[in-house]
Amino acid sequence: MSDANYSLVNNNTGEKIDLPAIKGTLGPVGLDVGKVYDKQEVFTYDPGFTSTCSTKSAITYIDGDNGILLYRGYPVSELAEHCTFIEVAYLILNGELPNAEQLAKFDSSIRKHTMINEGLKSFFNGFHYDAHPMAMLTGIVGSMSAFYHDTTNNKDPRHREIFAHRMIAKIPTIAAAAYKKYYGQPFMYPQNHMDYSSNLLHMMFAVPAEPYKIDPVIAKALDVLFILHADHEQNASTSTVRMAGSTGTNPYAAVASGIAALWGPAHGGANEAVLHMLESIGTKDNVASFMAKVKDKNSGVRLMGFGHRVYKNFDPRATIIREQCHKVLKHLGKENDPQLELAMELERIALSDDYFKDRKLYPNVDFYSGIIYKAIGIPVNMFTPMFAVARTVGWVAHWAEMVSDPTMRIARPRQVYTGAPDRKVQPIASR
Ligand code: CMC
C-alpha cells in the first residue's frame, strides 16, 4: 500500500490538481479522478478498465501477481477445504462465517425458496426446442421481475435479504429446468431435504419414472466448484449487475443482465469454449499445429481457458479445480479420459512456451471445470449455466452492497468522441 501523494499537472498551463488516494485494507490505492473533468476539463481514458476501480468493495480481494483470492478475508483454498457452498454464500452476503444457528436459519431459508412460481415455469414453453440454456436463463431470470413484487424496495434491508435468498435458491431450479427443456424431459421439483448441490443434481438428472441416487463424491465436487466460482470482485458480469443496478432497476432484471454478460467466451462462456477447443483439436498429434495457430496473431485462435486480466501468475482456483478434476475422474474410473490427457498436454506445452511465459498466461478456472462437468454427465451447453448458479451469490452480494451505500450514484461513463464534427443536414437531393 502506498502513502504517496498524486497530482495531475497540465504541462501547458502548469495547473496542478491533487488526486486523493483512496486506501483499502489490501492492494494498491485508488486515485480519485472524480474531479478531473470539473477542474481541468479532461476525461481519464481506460478502455477495458485495466487501471480503473469502479467502486470500493469489502467482499472479495484478488492479488493477481501472487495468485491470491480472498472472500471476506478468507483464502478461497481454505473455504473450499473446510466449508460448504451455503456457508460461503452466507459469508459473501453477510461478511462473516455463520455460527451453527445462523447457518441453520440461512440454510432453511434457502431451502424454502427453491420452488419457482408455476406461471414462470410455463415461460419455458415459449423457447425454441434448441434454445441455448444461457438464453433461457437470461430470459427467465429477467422475467422474475414480473413475479416477485412484494420486495422491490431496494432501500429496505429485509427486501434485499429476501431477494438474495430467492435468487440463490431459485437459480438452480431455473438452470435445471433449462436443461430439462433442452432434453424434452419433465421438470423435476426441488427436494428440500437435499443440500444445495445434491438438489441441483437431482433436478437435472432424476426422472419421475425411476429413483435417482446422488453420488456424494460428485455432489461434493460440485459444491467445491461452486465455492470457487462464487465471486470474483469487479469482473465483467458483476460490473454489469452493478451498472444496471445503479439505475435503481428491479434487482432480478439487474441479475439477468449479469447472466447475459457471463455468457461470452472471454468470461464464463470459456468453459464451454474449452471443450469445443478440445473436440476440435481431437488428438495429441494435432497439438503442435494448434499451438502454432494460437501463436499466430492473424489466426484469431486463442488457447481457451488460458490467460486472465488479473491473474498474471496463476489462478488459485485452477489449482484446486485441477485436483478435483483428477479426483472425480478417478472416482468415475475415467482417469484415462482422452480429453483430460489432451488438456494436460496443452497445459504442459503452454507452460514451457515463451509465447505464454512472456505474456504471463496460465490456466484459469475454466480450463479444467468443463472436463469435470463433462465427466459427471453435464452437457457442454450447461457449463456456463453452472457457473451462473455459483456466481449468483457474488452478483446479489455486490448489488446489495451497492444499493445499501447511501453515496450510490448512477454509473455513467464518458467517452472520447471520434465521430463527425458538428455539421448541417443537407436536403436529400444534394446528399
Ligand atoms: N491464447 C493466446 N494468446 C492470448 C490468450 C490466450 N488465451 N490470452 C491472452 N493472449 C495474448 C493476447 O493475444 C495478447 O498478446 P499481445 O500482447 O502479443 O497482443 C496478450 O496475451 C494480452 O492479452 P489481452 O487480450 O490483452 O488480455 P486481456 O486481459 O484483455 O484478456 C482474457 C483476458 C481472459 C479475456 C484473455 O486472456 C482470453 O481471451 N483468454 C481466453 C478466454 C478465457 O479463458 N476466458 C476465461 C477467463 S477466467 C473466467 C472468467 O473470467 O469468467
Coordinates of C-alpha atoms and ligand atoms in Angstrom, one line a residue:
M1 CA 0.0 0.0 0.0
S2 CA 1.4 3.4 -0.9
D3 CA 1.2 6.6 1.1
A4 CA 2.4 8.7 -1.8
N5 CA 0.6 11.9 -2.9
Y6 CA -0.5 12.1 -6.5
S7 CA -1.4 15.0 -8.7
L8 CA -2.3 15.7 -12.3
V9 CA -0.4 18.5 -14.0
N10 CA -1.4 20.3 -17.1
N11 CA 2.0 20.7 -18.8
N12 CA 0.8 23.6 -20.9
T13 CA -0.6 25.8 -18.1
G14 CA 1.3 24.3 -15.1
E15 CA -2.1 24.0 -13.4
K16 CA -2.0 21.1 -10.9
I17 CA -4.8 19.3 -9.1
D18 CA -4.3 16.8 -6.3
L19 CA -5.7 13.3 -6.8
P20 CA -6.7 12.0 -3.3
A21 CA -5.5 8.4 -2.8
I22 CA -8.3 6.1 -1.6
K23 CA -6.8 3.4 0.6
G24 CA -8.2 0.0 1.1
T25 CA -7.1 -2.7 3.5
L26 CA -5.0 -4.6 0.9
G27 CA -3.8 -3.8 -2.6
P28 CA -2.9 -0.6 -4.4
V29 CA -4.5 2.7 -3.6
G30 CA -7.1 4.1 -6.0
L31 CA -6.6 7.6 -7.2
D32 CA -9.8 9.6 -7.0
V33 CA -10.1 11.2 -10.5
G34 CA -13.8 12.2 -10.0
K35 CA -13.0 16.0 -10.0
V36 CA -10.6 15.9 -13.0
Y37 CA -13.2 16.9 -15.6
D38 CA -14.6 19.6 -13.3
K39 CA -11.2 21.2 -12.7
Q40 CA -9.3 20.6 -15.9
E41 CA -11.9 19.7 -18.5
V42 CA -10.3 16.5 -19.5
F43 CA -11.5 12.9 -19.1
T44 CA -9.5 9.9 -18.0
Y45 CA -9.3 7.2 -20.6
D46 CA -9.0 3.5 -19.8
P47 CA -11.0 1.2 -22.2
G48 CA -11.2 -2.2 -20.7
F49 CA -10.7 -0.7 -17.2
T50 CA -7.2 -2.0 -16.8
S51 CA -6.2 0.6 -14.2
T52 CA -9.7 1.7 -13.1
C53 CA -11.6 0.9 -9.9
S54 CA -15.3 1.4 -10.4
T55 CA -16.1 1.1 -6.7
K56 CA -14.9 0.4 -3.2
S57 CA -15.9 -3.1 -2.0
A58 CA -15.4 -5.2 1.1
I59 CA -16.4 -8.5 -0.5
T60 CA -13.5 -10.1 -2.4
Y61 CA -9.8 -9.4 -2.8
I62 CA -7.6 -10.6 -5.6
D63 CA -3.8 -10.2 -5.8
G64 CA -3.2 -11.2 -9.4
D65 CA 0.6 -11.2 -9.2
N66 CA 0.7 -13.6 -6.3
G67 CA -2.3 -15.8 -7.2
I68 CA -4.3 -14.8 -4.1
L69 CA -8.1 -14.8 -3.9
L70 CA -9.9 -13.9 -0.6
Y71 CA -13.6 -13.9 0.2
R72 CA -14.2 -11.5 3.1
G73 CA -10.5 -12.1 4.0
Y74 CA -10.5 -15.9 3.9
P75 CA -8.4 -17.7 1.2
V76 CA -10.6 -19.5 -1.2
S77 CA -8.5 -22.7 -0.7
E78 CA -9.3 -22.8 3.0
L79 CA -13.0 -22.2 2.3
A80 CA -13.0 -24.9 -0.3
E81 CA -11.4 -27.3 2.2
H82 CA -13.5 -26.5 5.3
C83 CA -16.8 -25.1 4.2
T84 CA -19.9 -25.8 2.2
F85 CA -21.1 -23.6 -0.6
I86 CA -24.0 -22.5 1.5
E87 CA -21.6 -21.4 4.3
V88 CA -19.6 -19.5 1.8
A89 CA -22.7 -17.9 0.4
Y90 CA -23.6 -16.7 3.9
L91 CA -20.1 -15.3 4.3
I92 CA -20.1 -13.5 1.0
L93 CA -23.5 -12.0 1.7
N94 CA -23.1 -11.1 5.4
G95 CA -19.3 -10.6 5.8
E96 CA -18.8 -13.3 8.5
L97 CA -18.8 -17.1 8.5
P98 CA -22.1 -18.2 10.2
N99 CA -22.2 -20.0 13.6
A100 CA -24.3 -23.2 13.7
E101 CA -27.5 -21.3 14.5
Q102 CA -27.1 -18.7 11.8
L103 CA -26.2 -21.4 9.3
A104 CA -29.3 -23.5 10.1
K105 CA -31.5 -20.4 9.7
F106 CA -29.9 -19.4 6.4
D107 CA -29.9 -22.9 5.0
S108 CA -33.5 -23.4 5.9
S109 CA -34.5 -20.1 4.2
I110 CA -32.6 -21.1 1.0
R111 CA -34.3 -24.5 1.0
K112 CA -37.7 -22.9 1.5
H113 CA -37.3 -20.6 -1.5
T114 CA -36.3 -23.3 -4.1
M115 CA -39.6 -23.5 -6.0
I116 CA -40.4 -21.1 -8.8
N117 CA -43.8 -19.7 -9.5
E118 CA -45.8 -22.2 -11.7
G119 CA -46.6 -19.3 -14.1
L120 CA -42.9 -18.7 -14.5
K121 CA -42.4 -22.4 -15.3
S122 CA -44.7 -22.1 -18.3
F123 CA -42.4 -19.4 -19.8
F124 CA -40.1 -22.3 -20.8
N125 CA -42.7 -23.5 -23.3
G126 CA -42.1 -20.4 -25.4
F127 CA -38.5 -21.2 -26.1
H128 CA -37.4 -22.9 -29.3
Y129 CA -36.5 -26.6 -28.8
D130 CA -32.8 -25.9 -29.3
A131 CA -32.5 -22.7 -27.3
H132 CA -29.2 -22.3 -25.5
P133 CA -29.7 -22.8 -21.7
M134 CA -28.0 -19.4 -21.2
A135 CA -30.6 -17.7 -23.4
M136 CA -33.3 -19.4 -21.2
L137 CA -31.6 -18.4 -18.0
T138 CA -31.3 -14.8 -19.1
G139 CA -34.9 -14.6 -20.1
I140 CA -36.4 -16.5 -17.2
V141 CA -34.4 -14.6 -14.5
G142 CA -35.4 -11.3 -16.3
S143 CA -39.0 -12.5 -16.1
M144 CA -38.7 -13.0 -12.3
S145 CA -39.0 -9.2 -12.1
A146 CA -42.6 -9.6 -13.3
F147 CA -43.4 -12.1 -10.5
Y148 CA -42.0 -11.0 -7.1
H149 CA -43.5 -7.6 -6.4
D150 CA -43.5 -7.8 -2.7
T151 CA -39.8 -7.0 -2.2
T152 CA -39.0 -4.2 -4.6
N153 CA -37.9 -1.5 -2.1
N154 CA -34.1 -1.7 -2.7
K155 CA -33.6 0.6 0.3
D156 CA -35.2 -1.9 2.7
P157 CA -32.6 -4.4 4.2
R158 CA -35.3 -7.1 4.6
H159 CA -36.4 -6.7 1.0
R160 CA -32.8 -7.1 -0.1
E161 CA -32.4 -10.1 2.0
I162 CA -35.5 -11.9 0.6
F163 CA -34.4 -11.1 -2.9
A164 CA -30.9 -12.5 -2.2
H165 CA -32.4 -15.7 -0.7
R166 CA -34.9 -16.1 -3.5
M167 CA -32.3 -15.6 -6.2
I168 CA -29.7 -18.0 -4.7
A169 CA -32.5 -20.6 -4.0
K170 CA -34.2 -20.5 -7.4
I171 CA -31.3 -20.2 -9.8
P172 CA -30.5 -24.0 -9.6
T173 CA -34.2 -24.8 -10.2
I174 CA -34.2 -22.5 -13.3
A175 CA -30.9 -23.9 -14.6
A176 CA -32.1 -27.5 -14.2
A177 CA -35.4 -26.6 -15.8
A178 CA -33.5 -25.1 -18.8
Y179 CA -31.6 -28.5 -19.0
K180 CA -34.9 -30.4 -18.9
K181 CA -36.4 -28.2 -21.6
Y182 CA -33.4 -28.8 -23.8
Y183 CA -33.8 -32.6 -23.5
G184 CA -37.6 -32.6 -23.6
Q185 CA -37.8 -34.3 -20.2
P186 CA -40.3 -33.4 -17.4
F187 CA -39.2 -30.7 -15.0
M188 CA -38.3 -32.2 -11.6
Y189 CA -39.3 -30.2 -8.5
P190 CA -36.7 -29.4 -5.9
Q191 CA -36.3 -31.7 -2.9
N192 CA -35.7 -29.5 0.1
H193 CA -34.3 -32.2 2.3
M194 CA -31.3 -32.3 -0.1
D195 CA -28.3 -30.0 0.2
Y196 CA -27.8 -27.3 -2.5
S197 CA -25.6 -29.2 -4.9
S198 CA -27.3 -32.6 -4.5
N199 CA -30.7 -30.8 -5.2
L200 CA -29.3 -29.4 -8.4
L201 CA -28.0 -32.8 -9.5
H202 CA -31.4 -34.3 -8.7
M203 CA -33.3 -31.7 -10.6
M204 CA -31.1 -32.2 -13.6
F205 CA -30.6 -36.0 -13.7
A206 CA -33.6 -37.5 -12.0
V207 CA -36.7 -38.5 -13.9
P208 CA -40.2 -39.2 -12.5
A209 CA -40.1 -42.8 -13.8
E210 CA -37.3 -44.1 -11.6
P211 CA -35.3 -43.4 -8.5
Y212 CA -32.1 -41.4 -8.7
K213 CA -29.3 -41.8 -6.3
I214 CA -27.0 -38.9 -5.5
D215 CA -23.3 -39.7 -5.7
P216 CA -21.8 -37.9 -2.7
V217 CA -18.3 -37.5 -4.4
I218 CA -19.9 -35.8 -7.3
A219 CA -22.1 -33.6 -5.1
K220 CA -19.0 -32.6 -3.1
A221 CA -17.0 -31.8 -6.2
L222 CA -19.9 -29.6 -7.5
D223 CA -20.0 -27.8 -4.1
V224 CA -16.3 -27.1 -4.3
L225 CA -16.6 -25.8 -7.9
F226 CA -19.5 -23.5 -6.8
I227 CA -17.3 -22.1 -3.9
L228 CA -14.5 -21.4 -6.4
H229 CA -16.9 -19.6 -8.8
A230 CA -19.0 -17.7 -6.1
D231 CA -17.4 -14.3 -6.5
H232 CA -14.5 -12.6 -8.3
E233 CA -14.8 -8.9 -7.4
Q234 CA -15.5 -6.5 -10.3
N235 CA -15.5 -9.0 -13.2
A236 CA -17.5 -8.2 -16.3
S237 CA -20.8 -9.8 -15.2
T238 CA -20.6 -8.4 -11.7
S239 CA -19.8 -5.0 -13.1
T240 CA -22.8 -5.3 -15.4
V241 CA -25.1 -6.2 -12.5
R242 CA -23.7 -3.1 -10.6
M243 CA -24.1 -0.9 -13.7
A244 CA -27.7 -2.0 -14.3
G245 CA -28.5 -1.9 -10.5
S246 CA -27.1 1.6 -10.2
T247 CA -30.1 3.0 -12.1
G248 CA -32.4 1.6 -9.4
T249 CA -33.8 -1.1 -11.7
N250 CA -35.5 -4.2 -10.5
P251 CA -32.8 -6.5 -9.0
Y252 CA -33.9 -9.6 -11.0
A253 CA -33.5 -7.5 -14.2
A254 CA -30.0 -6.5 -13.0
V255 CA -29.0 -10.1 -12.4
A256 CA -30.4 -11.1 -15.8
S257 CA -28.0 -8.5 -17.4
G258 CA -25.2 -10.2 -15.5
I259 CA -26.1 -13.6 -16.8
A260 CA -26.0 -12.1 -20.4
A261 CA -22.5 -10.7 -19.7
L262 CA -21.3 -14.0 -18.3
W263 CA -22.3 -15.9 -21.5
G264 CA -19.4 -14.5 -23.6
P265 CA -16.4 -16.8 -24.3
A266 CA -14.0 -14.2 -22.8
H267 CA -15.8 -14.7 -19.5
G268 CA -18.0 -17.5 -18.2
G269 CA -18.5 -19.0 -21.7
A270 CA -14.9 -20.0 -21.7
N271 CA -15.6 -23.3 -20.0
E272 CA -17.9 -24.3 -23.0
A273 CA -15.3 -22.9 -25.4
V274 CA -12.5 -25.1 -23.8
L275 CA -14.5 -28.3 -24.5
H276 CA -15.2 -27.2 -28.1
M277 CA -11.5 -26.5 -28.5
L278 CA -10.5 -29.9 -27.2
E279 CA -13.0 -31.5 -29.5
S280 CA -11.7 -29.6 -32.5
I281 CA -8.1 -30.5 -31.7
G282 CA -9.1 -34.1 -31.4
T283 CA -5.8 -35.9 -30.6
K284 CA -2.4 -35.1 -29.1
D285 CA -0.9 -35.4 -32.6
N286 CA -2.7 -32.1 -33.5
V287 CA -1.4 -30.1 -30.5
A288 CA 1.7 -28.7 -32.3
S289 CA -0.3 -27.4 -35.3
F290 CA -3.0 -26.0 -32.9
M291 CA -0.4 -24.2 -30.8
A292 CA 1.2 -22.7 -33.9
K293 CA -2.2 -21.2 -34.8
V294 CA -2.7 -19.8 -31.2
K295 CA 0.7 -18.0 -31.5
D296 CA -0.2 -16.7 -35.0
K297 CA -1.9 -13.3 -34.4
N298 CA -3.7 -13.5 -37.8
S299 CA -5.4 -16.7 -37.0
G300 CA -7.7 -15.3 -34.3
V301 CA -7.3 -18.5 -32.4
R302 CA -6.8 -18.4 -28.6
L303 CA -5.9 -21.1 -26.1
M304 CA -9.3 -21.1 -24.3
G305 CA -9.1 -21.5 -20.5
F306 CA -5.7 -19.7 -20.5
G307 CA -4.9 -16.1 -19.5
H308 CA -6.7 -13.7 -17.2
R309 CA -7.0 -10.0 -16.9
V310 CA -6.0 -10.0 -13.2
Y311 CA -4.0 -13.2 -12.6
K312 CA -0.5 -12.8 -14.0
N313 CA 1.0 -15.7 -12.0
F314 CA -1.5 -18.5 -11.6
D315 CA -5.2 -18.7 -10.9
P316 CA -5.6 -20.2 -7.4
R317 CA -8.9 -21.6 -8.4
A318 CA -7.4 -23.5 -11.3
T319 CA -5.0 -25.3 -8.9
I320 CA -7.9 -26.6 -6.8
I321 CA -10.1 -27.5 -9.8
R322 CA -7.2 -29.4 -11.4
E323 CA -7.0 -31.5 -8.2
Q324 CA -10.8 -32.0 -8.1
C325 CA -10.7 -33.0 -11.8
H326 CA -8.3 -35.8 -11.1
K327 CA -10.3 -36.9 -8.0
V328 CA -13.6 -37.0 -9.9
L329 CA -12.2 -38.8 -13.0
K330 CA -10.5 -41.4 -10.8
H331 CA -13.8 -41.9 -8.8
L332 CA -15.7 -42.4 -12.1
G333 CA -13.0 -44.7 -13.5
K334 CA -12.3 -42.2 -16.2
E335 CA -8.7 -41.2 -15.3
N336 CA -7.5 -42.1 -18.8
D337 CA -10.1 -39.8 -20.3
P338 CA -8.5 -38.7 -23.7
Q339 CA -9.7 -35.1 -23.3
L340 CA -8.1 -34.8 -19.9
E341 CA -4.9 -36.1 -21.4
L342 CA -5.2 -33.7 -24.2
A343 CA -5.8 -30.8 -21.8
M344 CA -2.7 -31.8 -19.7
E345 CA -0.6 -31.9 -22.9
L346 CA -1.8 -28.4 -23.9
E347 CA -1.1 -27.2 -20.4
R348 CA 2.4 -28.8 -20.3
I349 CA 3.4 -27.3 -23.7
A350 CA 1.9 -23.8 -22.9
L351 CA 3.7 -23.6 -19.5
S352 CA 7.0 -24.2 -21.1
D353 CA 6.5 -22.0 -24.2
D354 CA 7.9 -18.5 -24.3
Y355 CA 4.8 -17.1 -26.0
F356 CA 2.8 -17.9 -22.9
K357 CA 5.6 -17.3 -20.4
D358 CA 6.3 -13.8 -21.8
R359 CA 2.6 -12.8 -21.6
K360 CA 2.1 -14.4 -18.2
L361 CA -0.7 -16.7 -19.5
Y362 CA -1.6 -19.5 -17.1
P363 CA -4.5 -21.9 -16.9
N364 CA -7.6 -20.2 -15.5
V365 CA -10.6 -21.5 -13.6
D366 CA -12.3 -22.6 -16.8
F367 CA -9.5 -24.8 -18.2
Y368 CA -10.5 -27.8 -16.1
S369 CA -14.0 -27.2 -14.9
G370 CA -15.5 -28.3 -18.2
I371 CA -13.7 -31.6 -18.0
I372 CA -15.3 -32.3 -14.6
Y373 CA -18.7 -31.2 -15.8
K374 CA -18.5 -33.5 -18.8
A375 CA -17.3 -36.4 -16.7
I376 CA -20.3 -36.1 -14.5
G377 CA -22.7 -36.1 -17.5
I378 CA -23.4 -32.3 -17.7
P379 CA -23.7 -31.4 -21.4
V380 CA -21.4 -28.7 -22.8
N381 CA -24.1 -26.1 -23.2
M382 CA -24.9 -26.3 -19.5
F383 CA -21.3 -25.5 -18.4
T384 CA -21.9 -21.7 -18.3
P385 CA -25.3 -22.0 -16.5
M386 CA -23.4 -24.0 -13.8
F387 CA -21.0 -21.0 -13.5
A388 CA -24.1 -18.7 -13.3
V389 CA -25.6 -20.7 -10.5
A390 CA -22.5 -20.2 -8.4
R391 CA -21.8 -16.6 -9.4
T392 CA -25.4 -15.6 -8.4
V393 CA -24.1 -15.3 -4.9
G394 CA -21.5 -12.7 -5.9
W395 CA -24.0 -10.8 -8.1
V396 CA -26.6 -10.4 -5.3
A397 CA -23.9 -9.6 -2.7
H398 CA -22.4 -6.8 -4.9
W399 CA -25.8 -5.5 -5.8
A400 CA -26.8 -5.4 -2.1
E401 CA -23.5 -3.7 -1.1
M402 CA -24.0 -1.1 -3.8
V403 CA -27.7 -0.2 -3.1
S404 CA -27.2 -0.1 0.6
D405 CA -24.5 2.5 0.2
P406 CA -26.0 6.0 0.7
T407 CA -23.4 7.5 -1.7
M408 CA -24.6 5.3 -4.6
R409 CA -24.9 7.2 -7.9
I410 CA -25.9 6.0 -11.3
A411 CA -22.8 4.6 -13.2
R412 CA -22.4 6.8 -16.2
P413 CA -19.0 6.7 -18.0
R414 CA -17.9 9.3 -20.6
Q415 CA -16.2 8.9 -23.9
V416 CA -13.7 10.4 -26.3
Y417 CA -15.9 11.3 -29.2
T418 CA -14.4 10.3 -32.6
G419 CA -17.3 10.9 -34.9
A420 CA -18.1 13.7 -37.4
P421 CA -17.9 17.2 -36.0
D422 CA -20.9 19.5 -35.9
R423 CA -22.5 19.7 -39.4
K424 CA -25.7 20.7 -41.2
V425 CA -28.3 18.3 -42.6
Q426 CA -28.3 18.6 -46.4
P427 CA -31.6 18.3 -48.4
I428 CA -31.9 14.7 -49.7
A429 CA -31.5 15.8 -53.3
S430 CA -28.0 17.1 -52.6
R431 CA -26.7 14.2 -50.5
Ligands
CMC1 N1 -4.4 -17.5 -26.0 C1 -3.4 -16.9 -26.8 N2 -3.0 -15.6 -26.5 C2 -3.6 -15.0 -25.5 C3 -4.6 -15.5 -24.7 C4 -5.0 -16.9 -25.0 N3 -5.9 -17.5 -24.2 N4 -4.9 -14.6 -23.8 C5 -4.2 -13.5 -24.0 N5 -3.4 -13.7 -25.0 C6 -2.4 -12.8 -25.5 C7 -3.0 -11.7 -26.4 O1 -3.0 -12.0 -27.7 C8 -2.1 -10.5 -26.1 O2 -0.9 -10.7 -26.8 P1 0.0 -9.4 -27.4 O3 0.4 -8.7 -26.1 O4 1.1 -10.0 -28.2 O5 -1.0 -8.6 -28.2 C9 -1.7 -10.7 -24.6 O6 -1.8 -12.1 -24.4 C10 -2.6 -10.0 -23.6 O7 -4.0 -10.4 -23.9 P2 -5.2 -9.4 -23.8 O8 -6.3 -9.9 -24.6 O9 -4.8 -8.0 -23.9 O10 -5.6 -9.7 -22.2 P3 -6.9 -9.4 -21.5 O11 -6.6 -9.1 -20.1 O12 -7.6 -8.2 -22.2 O13 -7.8 -10.7 -21.7 C11 -8.8 -12.8 -21.3 C12 -8.0 -11.6 -20.7 C13 -9.2 -13.7 -20.2 C14 -10.0 -12.3 -22.0 C15 -7.8 -13.5 -22.3 O14 -6.7 -14.0 -21.7 C16 -8.6 -14.6 -23.1 O15 -9.2 -14.3 -24.1 N6 -8.4 -15.9 -22.6 C17 -9.2 -17.0 -23.2 C18 -10.6 -16.9 -22.7 C19 -10.7 -17.4 -21.3 O16 -10.2 -18.5 -20.9 N7 -11.5 -16.7 -20.5 C20 -11.8 -17.1 -19.1 C21 -11.3 -16.1 -18.1 S1 -11.3 -16.7 -16.5 C22 -13.0 -16.9 -16.1 C23 -13.8 -15.7 -16.2 O17 -13.4 -14.5 -16.1 O18 -15.0 -15.8 -16.3

